[in-house]
Structures are given as C-alpha cells and as structure tokens.
Amino acid sequence: MTDSPNLFADQPSASTGFVDVLVPVALNQTYSYRVPRGMELKAGDLVSVPLGARDVMGVVWADNAQPEPRLHNRLKDVGEKLDVPPLRDELRKLVDWVSTYTLSARGMVLRMSLRMGWDLGPERTRTGVRLVGAPPKRMTPARHRLIDILSDGLLHGKSDVAREAGVSVGVIDGLVDEGTLLTEPMPRDLAATQVDPDWAISDFSPEQEGAAAALRTLATSGDFKVALLDGVTGSGKTEVYFEAVAEIIKRGEQVLILMPEIALTGQFLDRFALRFGVRPLEWHSELTPRTRARNWAAVAAGEAQVIVGARSSLFLPYAKLGLIIVDEEHDQAYKQDEGAHYHARDMAVVRASIAKIPVILASATPSVETEVNARKGRYQRVALPSRFGGQHMPQIEAIDLRREGPMRGRFIAPRLAENIQIAIDKKEQALLFLNRRGYAPLTLCRGCGHRFSCNICDAWLVDHRFRQRLVCHHCGFSIPRPHRCPHCGLEESLVAVGPGVERLQEEAAALFPGARTMVLSSDLITSIETMRSELNEIAEGRVDVIIGTQLVAKGHNFPRLNLVGVIDADLGLGNGDPRAAERTFQLLNQVIGRAGREQGRGVGYLQTHQPEHPVMKALIASDREAFYDSEIAARERAGYPPFGRLASLIISAGDRPTAEGFARKLAGLAPLDERVKVLGPAEAPLAVIKGRYRFRLLVKSARGFDLSGYLRDWMAIAPKTTGNLKLEIDVDPQSFL
Ligand code: ADP
Ligand code: ZN
C-alpha cells in the first residue's frame, strides 16, 4: 500500500526508476512508467503520461514500482511532473477504499478528485457596491429591497446584488448619485478569504450551549469520532455546529460541510457570513471552469478554510482536513447512482476514519442506519429536542381523503382550503407540498382510453402545461400536447389525470383569488441563481401560497410560513421499496417542519387515504421514537440494513431476452455461501428505461459479511458484458427502481 515505508529511502533520489500511475479513466489497474533522468517523483505526485495516442493526467500511486524486467524497455517515460501539491496518502487510501467497496473502477473514483477545471488567467475586476449613507428621500419598493440586502454593510458585487433584489443596475446608480450607496472595485475574488472564527458570537439557549460544548470537545479531540447532531427542525443545528467549525479554524485546519442540494444553500451561505464574516468556498457542478480551478487550488494549498459542497467535494485534495459535517445526513441525494455508486455520508465517515478526524452528522430525522449506530453507542448523540426561541413544533392533523376529500378533479380538501384562506387573511404564508412535477402525471383519451406513454421507457408521459409538452421523466423524450388522439383521432378528447404542482397552482388560484402563488419545481428552475432568488422572494413574503416539490422541503426558513398542506401523503408509500416508510417519514417531517419556525404556531395537514398507517400515526402523534422503534424492528426481522447487507445488480440490454438471459446466467454463477442469498433475476420495477430492458438481482447477506469481496469473486468468473449489455453494481442500494 501507499503508506508502507519507502524501501528506497536511503537512496539519493526519491524516485526509483519506475512508478505506477493511476489515470482517471474506467480502469482499476495502474500503469508503470519510466521516470526520466532528473525527475524526482513520489507517491501522490500529479504527472502527465502518454496513454495510447494521448497525454493524460495521472497520479503516482506507487513510487517504488517494480515492473517485470522484460517490460523495462517497453515502458514509456513520464511526460512531466505537474506543479500542484501531491495527493496525500489519506486521499489515495480513500480512492482505493471506495473503489474496493463499491466495485467501481479506481480510475473513475480518482477522477472525482481531479475535476479541477482550467485556470484561465487573471479576471477582469468587478464593481462592488456598499451602503454608506442615509436612505434616499424617495423610497420605492425596488430601492427598499436593494437597501435591505446591503444593510449588512458588506461589499456586494454590483450585478449580483441587482439580480438578487430584482432591480436594474440603474436603480443602484441612482442611489449612488444620492450618496446612499458607494461603488468601489471588488477585491479580486479571492478563492479563499479569511474566515474569522470570532466574527460574531452566537447567543445560545442553555440547551444549545450544551450541544455546542459537546461539539467543540468533539472537534478538538483530533481523533476519529462520529457525532449525530440530532435536533428537531428549527432547533438551531446549523448555529450549533458552527461552533465546531470555529474550533477547527482556530486550529488552522479545514472543514468540509456537505450539503445534499447545493442550489438550496443560499440562506446557509448568508448565515455563515453573519457568523464568520465571509462566505465559505463552494464546490458544485455549476462552478465556472475558472472558479473550479481556483477553488481546487485553494483547497489543495490549504488556503480554503471552509468548503461547502455537494457530495463530490468529499474527494477534493484537502491539505489538512480537520472536520467533516454532513448536513441532512439522511438525504437520498447523498447517494450517487451513476458512475461510481457511492453514498457520500458513508464515505465521509470512511474518509474521517482514514484521516483520524471527527465527523458530525446532522438531521432531524436520521437515517435508520445512523439512528441504530447512535442507539448502540457507536455514534455520540448530541440532542436538541426543542425549537429555538420557544417556538413550538407544528401540530399535525390528518385529513382522511376517504371521508372528507375534495370533489372529483380537485385536490385540495375543503378543510385544508378553509385553513389556507385563514392564513392568507392573517397575512401568513401557506405551502402546498406535492412531489410531482408538471401538470398531471397521466393523459388519456376520453374517447378510446388511449394513454400517452414514452416510446422507449416503461412510463407515462407527464403533462407539462407550462412548456406545452408531454414529457417522459426518465429520458426527457417529449411531444407537443396534441389536439386530437393519435389513436382514435377524436378531437379535444384528452383529459389530464391526477395532479402535478402546475395543476395545483391552477386550483389554488381559483380557490384564493388575489393570492400570490408560486410554483417551486426543479424543471422550472434554470440555475442555482434563479433558485436562490426565488427562495429569497418567498422568504421576504412576496408570495402567499407556495406550491412545491421536495425542493422546498429542504432547509429554508420562511419566517411567515405557518401552514403546510401535504396533498398526497401516501405518494411515497406502497411502491415495494424497503425504504419507503423511512423516506416518507423523513420527507413529511421535513416539509411540515418548515411551518411555524419564527412566529405563531405551525400546523401541518396530511391528506391521506390511510391515517392509520404507522408513518402517519407517528407524524400525527409527533412520536418519532415510535416510528424508529417499529421501523428498526421491521428491518431486523427482515434482515435489511443495517441488520443485514444488500447489493443490487442491474442488468440491461437493448432487448429483453438478452438482458434476461444474461441475468439468469449470472445468477447461476453466484458462488455458494450460506451467508448469502441471491434473489432474482426479476424484472426491475422500472422495466424499460431509454429503450433498455432491465433485470435485477438482489444480493442479501448477513451484517459484517464482506459483500464487496463476494461480489468481486463472483464477477471474476462472470462472462464479460459484450455488445450493448450492461451490468451495474450497486452496493448498499438506496434506490430499488
Ligand atoms: P435547524 O437547522 O435545526 O432546522 P436552524 O439552524 O436553521 O435550525 O435554526 C432555525 C432558526 O433559528 C434560524 O433562523 C436561526 O438563525 C435561528 N437560531 C437558532 N439558534 C439561534 C440562536 N442561538 N440565536 C439566534 N438565532 C438562532
Ligand atoms: Zn422515456
């Protein structure tokens, strides 16, 4: 391994003549290269090497390589050594570990560490603006919004703040003329600005102070430890874990804060700046190549103290990582389901154990796995059982759709509608939650019953009125909404069946004339910027009724939101997914947790056909323990994670017999082991995606069994996938579709 003592340490040069280099392509093995005279290489160095006809970037994985002597003359030379800090042992071990565990090619895992973009040289200077003088004599709403944003006294980018306030830059120029605002050049957008651990000290409740003290101790332990920061929605988890961040910064080390959905972190970045004086560095897929290059370099050089990122930021080459925080640790978005199938929360714990540093997992509804770890004492539980500022948890009521549902073709029950009207009258906000994009999930012909489905997926086409198209949510295929049925030719015969958020907006507009409604749904949002500005609009109270998919469930404070109506609480249940109950509980808890965070009493309405379901009962009784008790018991009985292990193998091909035939052959070759059960092949619940027929094998083993090793032995004797056959291995699957 890479951490073994260098056998050649007493030789004059660190290089040994040959090195093994791992390249970021879909391969497991390293390649040996000759080290040219005069070049010194050690493990971790970044190099460019010839690979086939190209030159590629790679990383020295072993510096004391000993290729077979007969190969010596055939090996190519390393091209050059790149001028960046070497990848540390810790990261190389992580790459090896993740690859071994997930059975993804090592090169593909390494690739996540090397997405550094390009440095495009110096940038143009940007103009900044800050508040310096008295408010203008004439106040307009636009001016007001602008001044509001600038009231923190900090220098903001001129175009940024115009966009954020929804005003033209002319409004800014006007206020500059009046002496309210001042423009000055922005300091070069430094990748790393100094985070000040003592910029603003939080004033904690006794409960919060207890939790903060526990996390400070954890942070300074300088050892691998896992804490579950277990706090109800609105308890101040963020404020509290900022204390651990401050400790690490004082030690001169780096902090990684993982977020499930980076587009939703606008408010988080502002709160971070209020506590630490500057925004943290971000890492996500929408960074420009230049920012990416700059941030990558700042991380590698140790200049970036705090990084907030999506799951891939776990693989960055931190110079001295001291703490990882996984916010909303239960979130499904942490699982990557293409390329390397890894779970960022689990791999964060792995990285921390390799680096011997602490991890904080934060959630109001921990994953069952994490909850079991906390109950067994493997993770330290740091609890925040009540909301900050004396706010109450929302009260939750069921609306039994069997008895008091809306009339046909409507989706908002009368009791829910009445209460929304009351909220609007009180100038409070209401949120209608429905996890369905578009207008209607199904379109059919009244004349012949024809249903519109995707040509290449096993799925209905979803009506998107806003875009005027019927769209497949699996492959993106779409057609304009036709005027006549393509099957029977009848005109104007198509009917929309079931609700999507766009249809709900139509209903809300009819029910509450004069109310301002807004739909928040990922397909209506074109960029992280627009997302953040729409969330700001809501937070500022410029919307009365918000209609949203799960995007709105996560981590926002809408100060005037006190009512949440869940249109279809049963939606996520009963699809045969072993995690359905857990997911539903987490999602509904989180979305209802948006209510009543700052003033007044929050209330949540669950429209359901099964108010007696354990998930609904636990939510209504606010009895979280009851939910975990029953869910943990059920998992234990069934031998599901964390009491047993699962892996899923998805076999797909362009035609059904090929996929099924290969799946059967594969199943027949599974090594016999009484600790393992291979189930299937069965047609996957989503039997066809993008014209590919899919079969699934589910592999179940006892807890503590080396399932990855078992799979590797199995794959070693499996036939190669040729033609358009594809085999995907998913260890610890989250999705069962
Ligand atoms: P959680 O993440 O647990 O849902 P947050 O950290 O978002 O909770 O806190 C909820 C709200 O309460 C936020 O607006 C936050 O700024 C505020 N808050 C929490 N703790 C404090 C505190 N000690 N002082 C001031 N405001 C606080
Ligand atoms: Zn499709």
mmCIF file of C-alpha atoms in Angstrom, residues 101 635-647 673-679 698-711 731-732:
data_model
loop_
_atom_site.group_PDB
_atom_site.id
_atom_site.type_symbol
_atom_site.label_atom_id
_atom_site.label_comp_id
_atom_site.label_asym_id
_atom_site.label_seq_id
_atom_site.Cartn_x
_atom_site.Cartn_y
_atom_site.Cartn_z
ATOM 1 C CA TYR A 101 -16.058 -1.229 -1.536
ATOM 2 C CA ARG A 635 -35.652 -4.121 9.434
ATOM 3 C CA GLU A 636 -34.251 -6.511 11.983
ATOM 4 C CA ARG A 637 -36.939 -9.077 11.236
ATOM 5 C CA ALA A 638 -36.357 -8.849 7.501
ATOM 6 C CA GLY A 639 -32.573 -8.766 7.770
ATOM 7 C CA TYR A 640 -32.486 -5.447 5.942
ATOM 8 C CA PRO A 641 -29.819 -2.795 6.546
ATOM 9 C CA PRO A 642 -28.309 -2.143 8.979
ATOM 10 C CA PHE A 643 -29.050 -5.662 10.247
ATOM 11 C CA GLY A 644 -28.062 -7.259 7.000
ATOM 12 C CA ARG A 645 -26.446 -6.112 3.811
ATOM 13 C CA LEU A 646 -27.763 -5.612 0.313
ATOM 14 C CA ALA A 647 -26.310 -5.150 -3.113
ATOM 15 C CA ASP A 673 -22.110 -19.353 0.513
ATOM 16 C CA GLU A 674 -24.663 -19.978 3.201
ATOM 17 C CA ARG A 675 -24.331 -16.394 4.411
ATOM 18 C CA VAL A 676 -25.530 -15.029 1.079
ATOM 19 C CA LYS A 677 -28.857 -15.178 -0.710
ATOM 20 C CA VAL A 678 -29.219 -14.197 -4.329
ATOM 21 C CA LEU A 679 -32.760 -13.173 -5.218
ATOM 22 C CA LEU A 698 -30.731 -8.589 -5.234
ATOM 23 C CA VAL A 699 -27.923 -9.955 -3.089
ATOM 24 C CA LYS A 700 -28.538 -10.228 0.631
ATOM 25 C CA SER A 701 -26.041 -11.116 3.276
ATOM 26 C CA ALA A 702 -25.504 -11.031 6.977
ATOM 27 C CA ARG A 703 -24.200 -7.877 8.585
ATOM 28 C CA GLY A 704 -20.424 -7.788 8.826
ATOM 29 C CA PHE A 705 -20.046 -10.010 5.764
ATOM 30 C CA ASP A 706 -17.586 -8.856 3.113
ATOM 31 C CA LEU A 707 -20.194 -8.432 0.430
ATOM 32 C CA SER A 708 -17.852 -6.484 -1.850
ATOM 33 C CA GLY A 709 -15.317 -9.309 -1.736
ATOM 34 C CA TYR A 710 -18.027 -11.819 -2.510
ATOM 35 C CA LEU A 711 -19.190 -9.763 -5.495
ATOM 36 C CA VAL A 731 -23.552 -1.896 -3.036
ATOM 37 C CA ASP A 732 -25.888 -0.621 -0.292
#
